[in-house]
Amino acid sequence: MARKTRRFVTWPDLEAGAPELARRGRERLEETSIALLGTLRNDGSPRISPIEPYFHEDELLFGGMTWSLKVRDLRRDPRCVVHSAITGPSAGEPELRLYGRAETAEERLRRECPGWWADQAVEAAWVFTVRLEAATLLEWDYAAGEMLVRRWSPERGYRESRRTYP
């Protein structure tokens, strides 16, 4: 059986394919200034790490100290998931989930983006950009007892569904 080739795209592709999902997701990342990054350890088990996401020139960037385990994971296997931060179990905040891969950011983007790494020696921090395979945004309407699920991928396009909640 032939394996399906995955397609990874940029943030502007998400904006074109699912503008409301991209807008609300970006708002969430910029509002909290923190997200969770899921990577794969050497043995294949998951690792979760905090990151500070930045948008610069339509690229979603994040960095890690060169010696960190998340950087080691991504340099070995770039597959990752980025999940927006939430403040509590019933806060009603949107949840953004980005599935894809981390690629080393161009040196120009690294220099121009005002990320925390700007004050670090080049060899001290690794900076990545996110290439997307899929995105999901969950939003909660407690009054109506509904959860709105917005999904997008380059292959399947945009889909939206509502589910009862809880």
PDB file of C-alpha atoms in Angstrom:
ATOM      1  CA  MET A   1       0.000   0.000   0.000  1.00  0.00           C
ATOM      2  CA  ALA A   2       1.451   3.390  -0.994  1.00  0.00           C
ATOM      3  CA  ARG A   3       1.905   5.968   1.745  1.00  0.00           C
ATOM      4  CA  LYS A   4       0.138   9.263   1.294  1.00  0.00           C
ATOM      5  CA  THR A   5       2.504  12.218   0.897  1.00  0.00           C
ATOM      6  CA  ARG A   6       1.779  14.882   3.480  1.00  0.00           C
ATOM      7  CA  ARG A   7       1.426  18.464   2.395  1.00  0.00           C
ATOM      8  CA  PHE A   8       2.739  21.207   4.674  1.00  0.00           C
ATOM      9  CA  VAL A   9       1.783  24.832   4.090  1.00  0.00           C
ATOM     10  CA  THR A  10       2.364  28.291   5.537  1.00  0.00           C
ATOM     11  CA  TRP A  11       0.219  30.487   7.784  1.00  0.00           C
ATOM     12  CA  PRO A  12      -1.000  32.562   4.783  1.00  0.00           C
ATOM     13  CA  ASP A  13      -2.325  29.326   3.254  1.00  0.00           C
ATOM     14  CA  LEU A  14      -4.361  28.771   6.420  1.00  0.00           C
ATOM     15  CA  GLU A  15      -5.603  32.372   6.241  1.00  0.00           C
ATOM     16  CA  ALA A  16      -6.695  31.842   2.626  1.00  0.00           C
ATOM     17  CA  GLY A  17      -8.360  28.486   3.292  1.00  0.00           C
ATOM     18  CA  ALA A  18      -9.955  29.230   6.662  1.00  0.00           C
ATOM     19  CA  PRO A  19      -9.801  32.975   7.366  1.00  0.00           C
ATOM     20  CA  GLU A  20     -11.944  32.990  10.516  1.00  0.00           C
ATOM     21  CA  LEU A  21     -10.092  30.027  12.032  1.00  0.00           C
ATOM     22  CA  ALA A  22      -6.742  31.723  11.282  1.00  0.00           C
ATOM     23  CA  ARG A  23      -7.905  35.089  12.639  1.00  0.00           C
ATOM     24  CA  ARG A  24      -9.315  33.675  15.872  1.00  0.00           C
ATOM     25  CA  GLY A  25      -6.318  31.354  16.307  1.00  0.00           C
ATOM     26  CA  ARG A  26      -3.810  34.145  15.821  1.00  0.00           C
ATOM     27  CA  GLU A  27      -5.723  36.337  18.275  1.00  0.00           C
ATOM     28  CA  ARG A  28      -5.527  33.561  20.843  1.00  0.00           C
ATOM     29  CA  LEU A  29      -1.779  33.039  20.406  1.00  0.00           C
ATOM     30  CA  GLU A  30      -1.083  36.777  20.572  1.00  0.00           C
ATOM     31  CA  GLU A  31      -3.389  37.260  23.568  1.00  0.00           C
ATOM     32  CA  THR A  32      -1.670  34.667  25.746  1.00  0.00           C
ATOM     33  CA  SER A  33       1.879  34.972  24.320  1.00  0.00           C
ATOM     34  CA  ILE A  34       2.409  31.367  25.388  1.00  0.00           C
ATOM     35  CA  ALA A  35       1.536  28.021  23.852  1.00  0.00           C
ATOM     36  CA  LEU A  36       2.338  24.370  24.374  1.00  0.00           C
ATOM     37  CA  LEU A  37       4.507  22.473  21.926  1.00  0.00           C
ATOM     38  CA  GLY A  38       4.195  18.729  21.523  1.00  0.00           C
ATOM     39  CA  THR A  39       7.248  16.927  20.134  1.00  0.00           C
ATOM     40  CA  LEU A  40       8.389  13.313  19.875  1.00  0.00           C
ATOM     41  CA  ARG A  41      11.157  11.985  22.088  1.00  0.00           C
ATOM     42  CA  ASN A  42      13.817   9.667  20.735  1.00  0.00           C
ATOM     43  CA  ASP A  43      11.807   6.640  21.903  1.00  0.00           C
ATOM     44  CA  GLY A  44       8.631   7.933  20.205  1.00  0.00           C
ATOM     45  CA  SER A  45       6.874   9.022  23.386  1.00  0.00           C
ATOM     46  CA  PRO A  46       5.417  12.538  23.540  1.00  0.00           C
ATOM     47  CA  ARG A  47       7.022  15.572  25.162  1.00  0.00           C
ATOM     48  CA  ILE A  48       5.193  18.819  25.989  1.00  0.00           C
ATOM     49  CA  SER A  49       7.044  22.115  26.371  1.00  0.00           C
ATOM     50  CA  PRO A  50       6.037  25.758  26.713  1.00  0.00           C
ATOM     51  CA  ILE A  51       6.924  28.145  23.890  1.00  0.00           C
ATOM     52  CA  GLU A  52       6.419  31.815  23.083  1.00  0.00           C
ATOM     53  CA  PRO A  53       4.857  32.089  19.608  1.00  0.00           C
ATOM     54  CA  TYR A  54       5.556  35.147  17.442  1.00  0.00           C
ATOM     55  CA  PHE A  55       4.133  36.271  14.128  1.00  0.00           C
ATOM     56  CA  HIS A  56       6.514  38.061  11.796  1.00  0.00           C
ATOM     57  CA  GLU A  57       5.950  38.611   8.067  1.00  0.00           C
ATOM     58  CA  ASP A  58       3.092  36.092   8.069  1.00  0.00           C
ATOM     59  CA  GLU A  59       5.302  33.405   9.618  1.00  0.00           C
ATOM     60  CA  LEU A  60       4.562  31.733  12.922  1.00  0.00           C
ATOM     61  CA  LEU A  61       7.884  31.469  14.766  1.00  0.00           C
ATOM     62  CA  PHE A  62       9.085  30.093  18.074  1.00  0.00           C
ATOM     63  CA  GLY A  63      12.484  29.422  19.559  1.00  0.00           C
ATOM     64  CA  GLY A  64      14.264  27.171  21.982  1.00  0.00           C
ATOM     65  CA  MET A  65      17.590  27.166  23.727  1.00  0.00           C
ATOM     66  CA  THR A  66      19.993  25.112  21.618  1.00  0.00           C
ATOM     67  CA  TRP A  67      20.590  22.636  24.455  1.00  0.00           C
ATOM     68  CA  SER A  68      16.874  22.136  25.235  1.00  0.00           C
ATOM     69  CA  LEU A  69      15.156  18.804  24.778  1.00  0.00           C
ATOM     70  CA  LYS A  70      12.458  20.295  22.536  1.00  0.00           C
ATOM     71  CA  VAL A  71      15.147  21.543  20.122  1.00  0.00           C
ATOM     72  CA  ARG A  72      16.852  18.154  20.202  1.00  0.00           C
ATOM     73  CA  ASP A  73      13.497  16.489  19.462  1.00  0.00           C
ATOM     74  CA  LEU A  74      12.697  18.803  16.537  1.00  0.00           C
ATOM     75  CA  ARG A  75      16.105  18.572  14.956  1.00  0.00           C
ATOM     76  CA  ARG A  76      15.727  14.786  14.926  1.00  0.00           C
ATOM     77  CA  ASP A  77      12.021  14.658  13.992  1.00  0.00           C
ATOM     78  CA  PRO A  78      10.286  17.919  12.996  1.00  0.00           C
ATOM     79  CA  ARG A  79       6.724  16.687  13.552  1.00  0.00           C
ATOM     80  CA  CYS A  80       4.945  18.743  16.179  1.00  0.00           C
ATOM     81  CA  VAL A  81       1.686  20.132  17.496  1.00  0.00           C
ATOM     82  CA  VAL A  82       1.163  23.639  18.875  1.00  0.00           C
ATOM     83  CA  HIS A  83      -1.704  24.142  21.318  1.00  0.00           C
ATOM     84  CA  SER A  84      -2.802  27.550  22.560  1.00  0.00           C
ATOM     85  CA  ALA A  85      -2.743  28.108  26.302  1.00  0.00           C
ATOM     86  CA  ILE A  86      -5.915  28.132  28.368  1.00  0.00           C
ATOM     87  CA  THR A  87      -6.351  29.463  31.888  1.00  0.00           C
ATOM     88  CA  GLY A  88      -8.874  27.055  33.322  1.00  0.00           C
ATOM     89  CA  PRO A  89     -11.210  24.131  32.665  1.00  0.00           C
ATOM     90  CA  SER A  90     -14.316  26.314  32.257  1.00  0.00           C
ATOM     91  CA  ALA A  91     -12.814  29.592  31.072  1.00  0.00           C
ATOM     92  CA  GLY A  92     -14.503  29.281  27.670  1.00  0.00           C
ATOM     93  CA  GLU A  93     -11.391  30.383  25.796  1.00  0.00           C
ATOM     94  CA  PRO A  94     -10.884  29.239  22.220  1.00  0.00           C
ATOM     95  CA  GLU A  95      -8.404  26.389  21.794  1.00  0.00           C
ATOM     96  CA  LEU A  96      -6.169  26.386  18.734  1.00  0.00           C
ATOM     97  CA  ARG A  97      -4.379  23.227  17.650  1.00  0.00           C
ATOM     98  CA  LEU A  98      -1.827  23.353  14.851  1.00  0.00           C
ATOM     99  CA  TYR A  99      -0.445  20.104  13.464  1.00  0.00           C
ATOM    100  CA  GLY A 100       2.622  20.104  11.293  1.00  0.00           C
ATOM    101  CA  ARG A 101       6.386  20.354  11.353  1.00  0.00           C
ATOM    102  CA  ALA A 102       8.963  22.792  12.626  1.00  0.00           C
ATOM    103  CA  GLU A 103      11.528  24.053  10.139  1.00  0.00           C
ATOM    104  CA  THR A 104      14.589  26.132  10.877  1.00  0.00           C
ATOM    105  CA  ALA A 105      13.671  29.772  10.291  1.00  0.00           C
ATOM    106  CA  GLU A 106      15.525  31.801   7.696  1.00  0.00           C
ATOM    107  CA  GLU A 107      18.322  33.846   9.247  1.00  0.00           C
ATOM    108  CA  ARG A 108      16.652  37.074   8.096  1.00  0.00           C
ATOM    109  CA  LEU A 109      13.412  36.211   9.909  1.00  0.00           C
ATOM    110  CA  ARG A 110      15.356  35.254  13.009  1.00  0.00           C
ATOM    111  CA  ARG A 111      17.134  38.624  13.025  1.00  0.00           C
ATOM    112  CA  GLU A 112      14.060  40.737  12.266  1.00  0.00           C
ATOM    113  CA  CYS A 113      11.527  39.082  14.573  1.00  0.00           C
ATOM    114  CA  PRO A 114      11.538  40.670  18.045  1.00  0.00           C
ATOM    115  CA  GLY A 115      11.469  37.279  19.786  1.00  0.00           C
ATOM    116  CA  TRP A 116      13.226  36.557  23.083  1.00  0.00           C
ATOM    117  CA  TRP A 117      16.155  35.124  21.089  1.00  0.00           C
ATOM    118  CA  ALA A 118      17.056  38.608  19.769  1.00  0.00           C
ATOM    119  CA  ASP A 119      19.171  39.141  22.906  1.00  0.00           C
ATOM    120  CA  GLN A 120      20.839  35.731  22.664  1.00  0.00           C
ATOM    121  CA  ALA A 121      23.972  34.697  20.838  1.00  0.00           C
ATOM    122  CA  VAL A 122      23.085  32.998  17.545  1.00  0.00           C
ATOM    123  CA  GLU A 123      24.489  29.674  18.765  1.00  0.00           C
ATOM    124  CA  ALA A 124      22.440  29.850  21.999  1.00  0.00           C
ATOM    125  CA  ALA A 125      18.960  29.708  20.460  1.00  0.00           C
ATOM    126  CA  TRP A 126      17.359  27.743  17.641  1.00  0.00           C
ATOM    127  CA  VAL A 127      14.443  29.455  15.879  1.00  0.00           C
ATOM    128  CA  PHE A 128      11.743  27.560  14.013  1.00  0.00           C
ATOM    129  CA  THR A 129       8.850  28.384  11.741  1.00  0.00           C
ATOM    130  CA  VAL A 130       5.738  26.203  11.691  1.00  0.00           C
ATOM    131  CA  ARG A 131       4.604  24.463   8.504  1.00  0.00           C
ATOM    132  CA  LEU A 132       1.010  23.318   8.791  1.00  0.00           C
ATOM    133  CA  GLU A 133      -0.589  20.019   7.938  1.00  0.00           C
ATOM    134  CA  ALA A 134      -3.894  20.781   9.699  1.00  0.00           C
ATOM    135  CA  ALA A 135      -5.498  23.240  12.110  1.00  0.00           C
ATOM    136  CA  THR A 136      -8.395  22.979  14.539  1.00  0.00           C
ATOM    137  CA  LEU A 137     -10.124  25.686  16.561  1.00  0.00           C
ATOM    138  CA  LEU A 138     -12.544  24.780  19.344  1.00  0.00           C
ATOM    139  CA  GLU A 139     -14.914  27.415  20.694  1.00  0.00           C
ATOM    140  CA  TRP A 140     -17.418  27.070  23.507  1.00  0.00           C
ATOM    141  CA  ASP A 141     -20.939  28.473  23.830  1.00  0.00           C
ATOM    142  CA  TYR A 142     -21.894  27.495  27.360  1.00  0.00           C
ATOM    143  CA  ALA A 143     -25.252  29.261  27.208  1.00  0.00           C
ATOM    144  CA  ALA A 144     -26.312  27.194  24.190  1.00  0.00           C
ATOM    145  CA  GLY A 145     -24.527  24.074  25.438  1.00  0.00           C
ATOM    146  CA  GLU A 146     -22.499  23.817  22.243  1.00  0.00           C
ATOM    147  CA  MET A 147     -18.940  23.415  21.096  1.00  0.00           C
ATOM    148  CA  LEU A 148     -18.031  24.812  17.671  1.00  0.00           C
ATOM    149  CA  VAL A 149     -15.289  22.818  15.910  1.00  0.00           C
ATOM    150  CA  ARG A 150     -13.527  24.422  12.960  1.00  0.00           C
ATOM    151  CA  ARG A 151     -11.055  22.263  11.026  1.00  0.00           C
ATOM    152  CA  TRP A 152      -8.862  22.908   8.030  1.00  0.00           C
ATOM    153  CA  SER A 153      -6.258  21.016   6.057  1.00  0.00           C
ATOM    154  CA  PRO A 154      -4.847  21.562   2.553  1.00  0.00           C
ATOM    155  CA  GLU A 155      -6.322  18.227   1.405  1.00  0.00           C
ATOM    156  CA  ARG A 156      -9.774  18.381   2.978  1.00  0.00           C
ATOM    157  CA  GLY A 157     -10.328  22.127   3.079  1.00  0.00           C
ATOM    158  CA  TYR A 158     -12.488  23.842   5.701  1.00  0.00           C
ATOM    159  CA  ARG A 159     -15.098  22.006   7.768  1.00  0.00           C
ATOM    160  CA  GLU A 160     -17.240  23.194  10.610  1.00  0.00           C
ATOM    161  CA  SER A 161     -19.417  21.269  13.032  1.00  0.00           C
ATOM    162  CA  ARG A 162     -21.320  21.879  16.235  1.00  0.00           C
ATOM    163  CA  ARG A 163     -21.567  19.424  19.074  1.00  0.00           C
ATOM    164  CA  THR A 164     -23.494  19.473  22.281  1.00  0.00           C
ATOM    165  CA  TYR A 165     -21.412  20.306  25.328  1.00  0.00           C
ATOM    166  CA  PRO A 166     -20.868  18.903  27.889  1.00  0.00           C
TER     167      PRO A 166
END
